[in-house]
Short mmCIF file of C-alpha atoms and ligand atoms in Angstrom, two decimals:
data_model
loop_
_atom_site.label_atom_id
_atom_site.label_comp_id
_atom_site.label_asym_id
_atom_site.label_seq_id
_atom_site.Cartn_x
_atom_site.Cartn_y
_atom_site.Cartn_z
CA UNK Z 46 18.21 24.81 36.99
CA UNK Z 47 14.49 25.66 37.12
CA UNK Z 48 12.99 29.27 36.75
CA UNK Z 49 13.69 31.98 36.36
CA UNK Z 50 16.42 30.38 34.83
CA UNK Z 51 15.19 28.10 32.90
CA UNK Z 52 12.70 29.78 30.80
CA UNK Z 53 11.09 27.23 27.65
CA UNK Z 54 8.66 29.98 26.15
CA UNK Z 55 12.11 31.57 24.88
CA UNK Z 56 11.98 28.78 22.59
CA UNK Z 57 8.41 29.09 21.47
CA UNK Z 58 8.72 33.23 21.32
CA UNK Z 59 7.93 33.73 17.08
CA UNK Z 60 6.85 31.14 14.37
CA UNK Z 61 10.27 30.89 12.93
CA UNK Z 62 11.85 30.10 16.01
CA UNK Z 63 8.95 27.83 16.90
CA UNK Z 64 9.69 26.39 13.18
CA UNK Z 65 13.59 25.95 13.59
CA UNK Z 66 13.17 23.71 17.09
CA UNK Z 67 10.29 21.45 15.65
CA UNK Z 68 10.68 17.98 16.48
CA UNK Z 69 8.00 16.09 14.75
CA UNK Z 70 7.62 16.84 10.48
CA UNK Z 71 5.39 15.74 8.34
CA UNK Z 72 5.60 15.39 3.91
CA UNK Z 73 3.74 14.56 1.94
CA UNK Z 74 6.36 11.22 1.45
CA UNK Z 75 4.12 10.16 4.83
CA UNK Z 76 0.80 10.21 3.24
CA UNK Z 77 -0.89 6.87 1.73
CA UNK Z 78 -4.44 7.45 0.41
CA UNK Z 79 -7.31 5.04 0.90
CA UNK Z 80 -9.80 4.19 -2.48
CA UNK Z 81 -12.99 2.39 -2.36
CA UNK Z 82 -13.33 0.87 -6.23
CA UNK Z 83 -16.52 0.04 -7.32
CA UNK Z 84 -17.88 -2.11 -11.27
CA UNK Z 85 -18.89 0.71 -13.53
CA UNK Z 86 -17.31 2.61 -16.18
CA UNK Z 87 -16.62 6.85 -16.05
CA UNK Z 88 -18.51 6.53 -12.32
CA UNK Z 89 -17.53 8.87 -9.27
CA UNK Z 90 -20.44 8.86 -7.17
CA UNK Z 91 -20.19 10.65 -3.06
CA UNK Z 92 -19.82 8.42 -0.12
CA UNK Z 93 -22.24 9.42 2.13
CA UNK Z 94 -21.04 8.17 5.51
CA UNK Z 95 -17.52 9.91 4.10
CA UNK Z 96 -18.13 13.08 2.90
CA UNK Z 97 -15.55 13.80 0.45
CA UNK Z 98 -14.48 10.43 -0.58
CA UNK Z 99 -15.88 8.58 -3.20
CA UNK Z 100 -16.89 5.36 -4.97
CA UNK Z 101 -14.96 5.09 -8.12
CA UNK Z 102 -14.48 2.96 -10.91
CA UNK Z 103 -11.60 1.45 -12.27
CA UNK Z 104 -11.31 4.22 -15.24
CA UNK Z 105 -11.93 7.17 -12.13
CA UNK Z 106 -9.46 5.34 -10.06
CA UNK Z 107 -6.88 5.54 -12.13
CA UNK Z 108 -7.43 9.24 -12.68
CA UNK Z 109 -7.76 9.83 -9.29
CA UNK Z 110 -3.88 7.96 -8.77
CA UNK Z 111 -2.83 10.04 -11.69
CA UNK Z 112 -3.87 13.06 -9.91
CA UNK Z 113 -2.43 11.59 -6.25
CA UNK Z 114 0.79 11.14 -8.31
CA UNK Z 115 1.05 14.41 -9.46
CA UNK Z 116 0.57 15.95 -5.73
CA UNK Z 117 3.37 13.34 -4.68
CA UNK Z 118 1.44 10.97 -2.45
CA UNK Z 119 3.74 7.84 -3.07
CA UNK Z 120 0.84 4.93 -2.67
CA UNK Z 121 -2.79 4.24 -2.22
CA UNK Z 122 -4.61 1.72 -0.85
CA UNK Z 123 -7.47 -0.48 -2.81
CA UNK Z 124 -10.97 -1.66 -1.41
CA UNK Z 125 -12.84 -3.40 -3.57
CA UNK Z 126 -16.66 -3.07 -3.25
CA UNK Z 127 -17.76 -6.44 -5.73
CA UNK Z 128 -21.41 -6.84 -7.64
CA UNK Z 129 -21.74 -10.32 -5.76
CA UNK Z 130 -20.54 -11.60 -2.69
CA UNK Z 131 -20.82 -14.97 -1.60
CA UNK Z 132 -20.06 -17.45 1.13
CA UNK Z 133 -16.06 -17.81 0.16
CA UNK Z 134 -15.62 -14.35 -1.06
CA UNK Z 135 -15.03 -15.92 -4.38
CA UNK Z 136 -14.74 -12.14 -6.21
CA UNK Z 137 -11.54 -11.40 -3.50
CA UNK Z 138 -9.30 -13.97 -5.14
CA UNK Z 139 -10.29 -14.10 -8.80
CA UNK Z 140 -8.05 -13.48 -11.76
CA UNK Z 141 -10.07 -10.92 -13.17
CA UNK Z 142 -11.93 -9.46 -9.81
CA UNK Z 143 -12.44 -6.24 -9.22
CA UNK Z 144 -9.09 -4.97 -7.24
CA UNK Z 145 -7.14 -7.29 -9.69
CA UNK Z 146 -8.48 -5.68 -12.73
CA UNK Z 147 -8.11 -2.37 -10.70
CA UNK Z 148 -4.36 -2.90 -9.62
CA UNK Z 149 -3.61 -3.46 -13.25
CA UNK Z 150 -5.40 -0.76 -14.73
CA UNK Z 151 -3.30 1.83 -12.17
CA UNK Z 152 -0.16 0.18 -12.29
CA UNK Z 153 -0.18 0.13 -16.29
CA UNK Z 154 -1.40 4.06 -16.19
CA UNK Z 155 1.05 5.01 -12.95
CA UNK Z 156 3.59 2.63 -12.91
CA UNK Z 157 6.02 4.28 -9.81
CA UNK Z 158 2.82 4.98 -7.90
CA UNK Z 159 3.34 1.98 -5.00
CA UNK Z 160 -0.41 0.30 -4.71
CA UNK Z 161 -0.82 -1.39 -1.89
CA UNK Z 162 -4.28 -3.96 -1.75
CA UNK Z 163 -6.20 -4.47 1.54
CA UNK Z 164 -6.12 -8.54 2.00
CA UNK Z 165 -9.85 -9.36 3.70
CA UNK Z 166 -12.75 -11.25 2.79
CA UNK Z 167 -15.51 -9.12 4.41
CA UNK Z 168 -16.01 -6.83 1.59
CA UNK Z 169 -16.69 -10.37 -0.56
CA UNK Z 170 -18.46 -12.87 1.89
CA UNK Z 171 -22.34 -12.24 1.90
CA UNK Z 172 -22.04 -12.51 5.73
CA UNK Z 173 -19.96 -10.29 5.97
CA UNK Z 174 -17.51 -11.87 7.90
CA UNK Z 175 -13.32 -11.31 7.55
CA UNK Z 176 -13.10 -15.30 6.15
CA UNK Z 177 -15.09 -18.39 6.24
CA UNK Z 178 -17.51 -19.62 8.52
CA UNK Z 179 -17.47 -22.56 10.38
CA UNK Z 180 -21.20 -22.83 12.47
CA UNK Z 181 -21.29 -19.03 13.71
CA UNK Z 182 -17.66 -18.32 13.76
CA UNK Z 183 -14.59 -17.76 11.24
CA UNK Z 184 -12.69 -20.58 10.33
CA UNK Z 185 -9.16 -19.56 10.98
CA UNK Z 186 -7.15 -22.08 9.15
CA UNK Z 187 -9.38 -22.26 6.25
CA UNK Z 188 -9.82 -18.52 5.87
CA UNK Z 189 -5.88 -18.32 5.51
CA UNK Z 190 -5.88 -20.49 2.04
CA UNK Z 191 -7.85 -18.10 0.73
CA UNK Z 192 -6.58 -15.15 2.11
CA UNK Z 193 -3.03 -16.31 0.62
CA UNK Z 194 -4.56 -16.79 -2.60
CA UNK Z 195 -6.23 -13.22 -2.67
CA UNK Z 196 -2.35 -11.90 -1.56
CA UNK Z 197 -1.66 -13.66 -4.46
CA UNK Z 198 -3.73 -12.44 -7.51
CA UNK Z 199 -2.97 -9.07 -6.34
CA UNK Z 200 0.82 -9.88 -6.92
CA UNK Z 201 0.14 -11.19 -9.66
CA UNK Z 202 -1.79 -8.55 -11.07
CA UNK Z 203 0.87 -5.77 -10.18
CA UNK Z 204 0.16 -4.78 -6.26
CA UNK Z 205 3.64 -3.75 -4.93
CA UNK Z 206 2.49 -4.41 -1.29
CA UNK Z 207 -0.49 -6.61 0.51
CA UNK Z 208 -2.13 -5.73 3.51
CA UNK Z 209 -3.80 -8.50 5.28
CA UNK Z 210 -6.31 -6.65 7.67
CA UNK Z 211 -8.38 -9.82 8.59
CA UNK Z 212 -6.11 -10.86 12.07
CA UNK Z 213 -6.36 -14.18 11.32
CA UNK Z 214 -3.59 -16.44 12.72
CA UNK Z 215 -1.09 -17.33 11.01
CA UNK Z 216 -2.19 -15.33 7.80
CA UNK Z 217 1.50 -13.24 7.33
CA UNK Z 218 3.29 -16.45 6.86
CA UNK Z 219 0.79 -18.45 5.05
CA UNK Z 220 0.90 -14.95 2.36
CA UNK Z 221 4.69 -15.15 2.88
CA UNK Z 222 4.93 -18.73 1.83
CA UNK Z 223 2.66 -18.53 -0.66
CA UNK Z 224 4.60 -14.92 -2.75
CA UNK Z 225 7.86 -16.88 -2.31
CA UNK Z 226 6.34 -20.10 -3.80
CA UNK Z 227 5.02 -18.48 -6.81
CA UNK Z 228 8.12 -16.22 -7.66
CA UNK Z 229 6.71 -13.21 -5.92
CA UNK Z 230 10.16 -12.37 -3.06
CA UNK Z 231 9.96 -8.56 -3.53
CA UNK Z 232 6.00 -8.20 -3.15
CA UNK Z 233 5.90 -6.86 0.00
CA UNK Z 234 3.43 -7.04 3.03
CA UNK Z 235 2.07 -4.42 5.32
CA UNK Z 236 0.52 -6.36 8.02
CA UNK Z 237 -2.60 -4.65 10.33
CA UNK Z 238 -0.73 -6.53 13.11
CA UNK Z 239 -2.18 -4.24 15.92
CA UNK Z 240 -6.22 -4.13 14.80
CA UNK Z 241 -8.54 -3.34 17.12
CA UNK Z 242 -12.19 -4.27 17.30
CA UNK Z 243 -13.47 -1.09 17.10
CA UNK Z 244 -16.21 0.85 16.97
CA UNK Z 245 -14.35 3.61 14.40
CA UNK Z 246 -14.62 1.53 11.45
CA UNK Z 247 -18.41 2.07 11.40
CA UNK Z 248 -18.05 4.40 8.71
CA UNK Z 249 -16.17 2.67 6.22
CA UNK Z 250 -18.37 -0.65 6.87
CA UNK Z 251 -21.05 1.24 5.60
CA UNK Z 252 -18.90 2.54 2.32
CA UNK Z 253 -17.25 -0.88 2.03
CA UNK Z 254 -20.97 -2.28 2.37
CA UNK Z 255 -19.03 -4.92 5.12
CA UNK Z 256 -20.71 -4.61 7.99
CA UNK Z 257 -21.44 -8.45 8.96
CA UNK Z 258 -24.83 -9.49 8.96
CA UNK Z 259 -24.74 -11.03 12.61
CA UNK Z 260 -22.31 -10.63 15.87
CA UNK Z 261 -19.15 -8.63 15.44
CA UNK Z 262 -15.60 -9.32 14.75
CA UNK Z 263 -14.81 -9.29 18.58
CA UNK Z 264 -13.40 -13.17 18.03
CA UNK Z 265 -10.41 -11.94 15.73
CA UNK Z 266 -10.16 -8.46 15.98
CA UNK Z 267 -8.33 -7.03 19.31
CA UNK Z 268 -9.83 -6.32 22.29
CA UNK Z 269 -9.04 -1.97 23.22
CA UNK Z 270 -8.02 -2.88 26.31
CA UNK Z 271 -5.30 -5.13 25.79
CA UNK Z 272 -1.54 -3.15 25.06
CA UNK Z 273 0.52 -6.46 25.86
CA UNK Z 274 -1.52 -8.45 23.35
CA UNK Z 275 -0.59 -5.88 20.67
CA UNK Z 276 2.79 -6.43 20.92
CA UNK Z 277 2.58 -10.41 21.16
CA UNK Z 278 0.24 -10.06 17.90
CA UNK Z 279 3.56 -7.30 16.60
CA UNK Z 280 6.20 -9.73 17.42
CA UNK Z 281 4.46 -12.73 15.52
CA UNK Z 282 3.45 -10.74 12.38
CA UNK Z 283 7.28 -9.69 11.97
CA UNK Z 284 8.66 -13.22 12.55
CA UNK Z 285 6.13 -14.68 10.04
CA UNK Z 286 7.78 -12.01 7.88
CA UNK Z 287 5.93 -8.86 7.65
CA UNK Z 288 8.03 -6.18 5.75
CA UNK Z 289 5.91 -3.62 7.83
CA UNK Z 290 3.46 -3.17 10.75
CA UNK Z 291 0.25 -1.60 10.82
CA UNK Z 292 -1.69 -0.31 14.22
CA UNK Z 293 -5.46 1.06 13.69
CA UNK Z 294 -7.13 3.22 14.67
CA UNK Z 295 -4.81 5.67 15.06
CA UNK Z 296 -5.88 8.34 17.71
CA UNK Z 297 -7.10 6.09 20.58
CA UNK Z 298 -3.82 3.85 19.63
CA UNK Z 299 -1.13 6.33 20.00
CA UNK Z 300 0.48 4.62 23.55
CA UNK Z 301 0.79 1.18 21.31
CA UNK Z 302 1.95 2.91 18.17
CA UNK Z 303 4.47 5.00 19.66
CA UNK Z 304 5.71 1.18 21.70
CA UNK Z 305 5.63 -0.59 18.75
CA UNK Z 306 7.90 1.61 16.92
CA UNK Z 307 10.33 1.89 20.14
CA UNK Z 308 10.21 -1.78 21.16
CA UNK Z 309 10.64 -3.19 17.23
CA UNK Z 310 12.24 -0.24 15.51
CA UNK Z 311 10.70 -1.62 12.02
CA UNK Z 312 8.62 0.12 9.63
CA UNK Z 313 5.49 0.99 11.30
CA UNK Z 314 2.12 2.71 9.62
CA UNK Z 315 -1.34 3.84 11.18
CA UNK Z 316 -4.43 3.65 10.26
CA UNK Z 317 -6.18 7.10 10.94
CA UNK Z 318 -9.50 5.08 10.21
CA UNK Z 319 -12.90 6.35 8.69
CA UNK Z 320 -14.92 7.17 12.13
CA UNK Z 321 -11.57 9.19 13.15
CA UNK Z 322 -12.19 11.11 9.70
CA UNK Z 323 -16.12 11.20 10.39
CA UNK Z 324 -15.86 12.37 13.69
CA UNK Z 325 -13.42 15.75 12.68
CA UNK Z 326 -15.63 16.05 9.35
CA UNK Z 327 -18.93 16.60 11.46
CA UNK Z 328 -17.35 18.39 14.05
CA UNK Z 329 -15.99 21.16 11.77
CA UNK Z 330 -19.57 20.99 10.02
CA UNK Z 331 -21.41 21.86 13.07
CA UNK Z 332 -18.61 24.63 13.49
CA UNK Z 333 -17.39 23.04 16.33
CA UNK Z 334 -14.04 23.05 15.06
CA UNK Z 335 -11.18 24.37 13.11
CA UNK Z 336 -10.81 21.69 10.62
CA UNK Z 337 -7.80 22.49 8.77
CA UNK Z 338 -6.13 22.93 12.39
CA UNK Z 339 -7.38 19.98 13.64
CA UNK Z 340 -6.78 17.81 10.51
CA UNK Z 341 -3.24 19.00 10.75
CA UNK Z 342 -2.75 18.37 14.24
CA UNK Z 343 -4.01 14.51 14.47
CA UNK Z 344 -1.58 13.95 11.74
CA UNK Z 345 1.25 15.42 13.36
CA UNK Z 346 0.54 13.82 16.59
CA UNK Z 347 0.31 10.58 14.81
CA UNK Z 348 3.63 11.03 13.14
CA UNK Z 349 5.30 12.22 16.64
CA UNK Z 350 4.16 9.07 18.15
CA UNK Z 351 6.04 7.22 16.14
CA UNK Z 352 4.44 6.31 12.70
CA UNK Z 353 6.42 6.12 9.60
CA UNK Z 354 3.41 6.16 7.65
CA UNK Z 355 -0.42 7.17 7.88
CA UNK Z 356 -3.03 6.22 5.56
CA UNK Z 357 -5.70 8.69 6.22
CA UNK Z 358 -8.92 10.01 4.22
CA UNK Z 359 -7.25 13.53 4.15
CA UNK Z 360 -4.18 12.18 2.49
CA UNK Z 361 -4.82 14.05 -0.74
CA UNK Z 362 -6.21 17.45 0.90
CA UNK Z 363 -3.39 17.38 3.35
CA UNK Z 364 -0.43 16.79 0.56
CA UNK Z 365 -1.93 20.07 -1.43
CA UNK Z 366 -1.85 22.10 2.15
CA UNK Z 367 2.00 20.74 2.52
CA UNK Z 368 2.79 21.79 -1.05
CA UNK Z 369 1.39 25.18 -0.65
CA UNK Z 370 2.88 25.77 3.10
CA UNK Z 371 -0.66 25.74 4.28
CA UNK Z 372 -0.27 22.65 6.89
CA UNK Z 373 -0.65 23.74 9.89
CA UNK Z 374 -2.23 22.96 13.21
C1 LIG C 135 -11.31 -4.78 6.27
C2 LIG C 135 -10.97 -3.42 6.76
C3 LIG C 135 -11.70 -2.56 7.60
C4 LIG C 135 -11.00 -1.37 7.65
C5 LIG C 135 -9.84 -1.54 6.90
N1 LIG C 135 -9.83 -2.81 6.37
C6 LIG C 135 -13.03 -2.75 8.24
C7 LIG C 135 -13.19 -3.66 9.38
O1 LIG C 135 -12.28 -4.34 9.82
O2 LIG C 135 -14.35 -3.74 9.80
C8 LIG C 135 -11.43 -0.14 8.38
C9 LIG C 135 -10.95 1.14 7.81
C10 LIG C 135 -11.65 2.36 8.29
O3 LIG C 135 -12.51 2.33 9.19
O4 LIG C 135 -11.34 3.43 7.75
N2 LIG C 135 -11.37 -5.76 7.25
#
């Protein structure tokens, strides 16, 4: 019956009413919280294309979990940022690399605190590139041997869940095969099965030091206009075996996200990606916005589109306004 009878301000009339007929929630249970790991000892030194993150060594990584373990966040996610780099990444599937060492050093000092390992070579090729180059462009099927082998020293060295970001084909099985083959069945993988070639990750390419020194990644990474393709790429990362699906960026993803969740009905994160973070952090600088209320509102929308999860840059800030009934948008 439409108005006056039906009337829906009556149901947004005073906060606690507004409160009791929320839909969409977030905790701080929801909150995953990106780290960029660099070689050095006692080092936290300011990321300037993110203000407010940092580079940290192993030692200030682990005291930064500590401290993201206190709050409640339940996992963070690794970057390594290696001395060398090379033409096969050789520092992304060592033994005693830099995540490796890293994953050990936080899983020895925070046990229950899940760490999950971005699986990529771009942060270790000296091209830059997300595996290895045949002529001008990436070798799929030789990139995935060593992308299963980097899944695999991070298992080995204590990671609870591997995230192959690289889209690659083929590269969630190949992982798969290789965890089960070497006695790692519960190691699990969170799969960037919806990635986007985007111009949002320009922030963290310059913190990651990845940007690749020719072209783009516009020959594995999606293209923003395609929303069928992201669910082909969905369907074939679960079969292969992901234990969890990833779409990024977040914010100009939210019609696929909230699909992906609906269609599969599986575990499903977002990314809310560095240039997302950038974009509010400048905003609010030039007083343009309300950053606390927008901060609070791109999560929530996230989460009401259908994520389970969202790593974001704000994890840490957010989970501190949640504990202290701050969060708000
Ligand atoms: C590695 C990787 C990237 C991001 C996550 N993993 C960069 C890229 O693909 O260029 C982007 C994260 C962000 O922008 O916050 N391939």
């Amino acid at each position: 019956m439409p108005f006056p009878y039906e009337r829906p301000r009556r149901l947004r009339r005073t906060p606690t009413l507004r409160r009791l007929v929320r839909e969409t929630t977030l905790t701080v249970d929801d909150l995953v919280q990106p780290l960029f790991v660099v070689e050095g000892k006692n080092s936290r030194q300011p990321i300037l294309s993110l203000t407010g993150q940092y580079h940290l060594s192993i030692d200030a990584a682990v005291a930064e979990c500590l401290e993201l373990y206190e709050i409640g966040i339940p996992a963070v996610i690794l970057f390594g940022i290696p001395n060398s780099k090379d033409s096969h990444a050789s520092e992304a599937w060592k033994e005693d690399g830099l995540i490796q060492r890293a994953v050990r050093a936080i899983k020895s000092a925070v046990p229950d605190l899940i760490v999950i390992t971005d699986v990529c070579l771009c942060e270790y090729t000296d091209h830059g590139h997300c595996g290895v180059l045949k002529g001008e462009t990436v070798d799929n099927d030789t990139t995935l041997g060593l992308l299963a082998r980097t899944a695999l020293s991070h298992a080995h060295s204590g990671a609870d869940v591997v995230a192959p970001s690289d889209m690659m084909d083929g590269r969630v099985g190949a992982i798969r095969k290789a965890l089960d083959e070497h006695f790692f069945p519960d190691t699990l993988i969170l799969s960037y099965a919806v990635k986007y070639a985007s111009g949002f990750y320009g922030p963290f390419r310059e913190a990651a030091q990845s940007a690749p020194s020719f072209g783009d990644r516009r020959g594995y990474q999606m293209d923003p206009s395609n929303f069928e393709e992201a669910l082909h790429e969905a369907a074939l990362d679960l079969e292969e075996g992901a234990d969890m699906i990833m779409v990024k960026p977040a914010l100009p993803c939210l019609d696929v996200l909230h699909e992906i969740k609906r269609r599969f009905q599986r575990v499903t994160a977002a990314y809310q990606v560095s240039g997302e973070y950038a974009m509010v952090e400048a905003a609010a600088a030039a007083g343009l916005l309300d950053r606390k209320r927008v901060i609070g509102e791109s999560l929530i929308c996230i989460k009401r589109a259908g994520a389970d999860f969202i790593l974001t840059y704000w994890a840490k800030e957010a989970a501190d306004w949640i504990k202290n009934g701050e969060f708000a948008w």
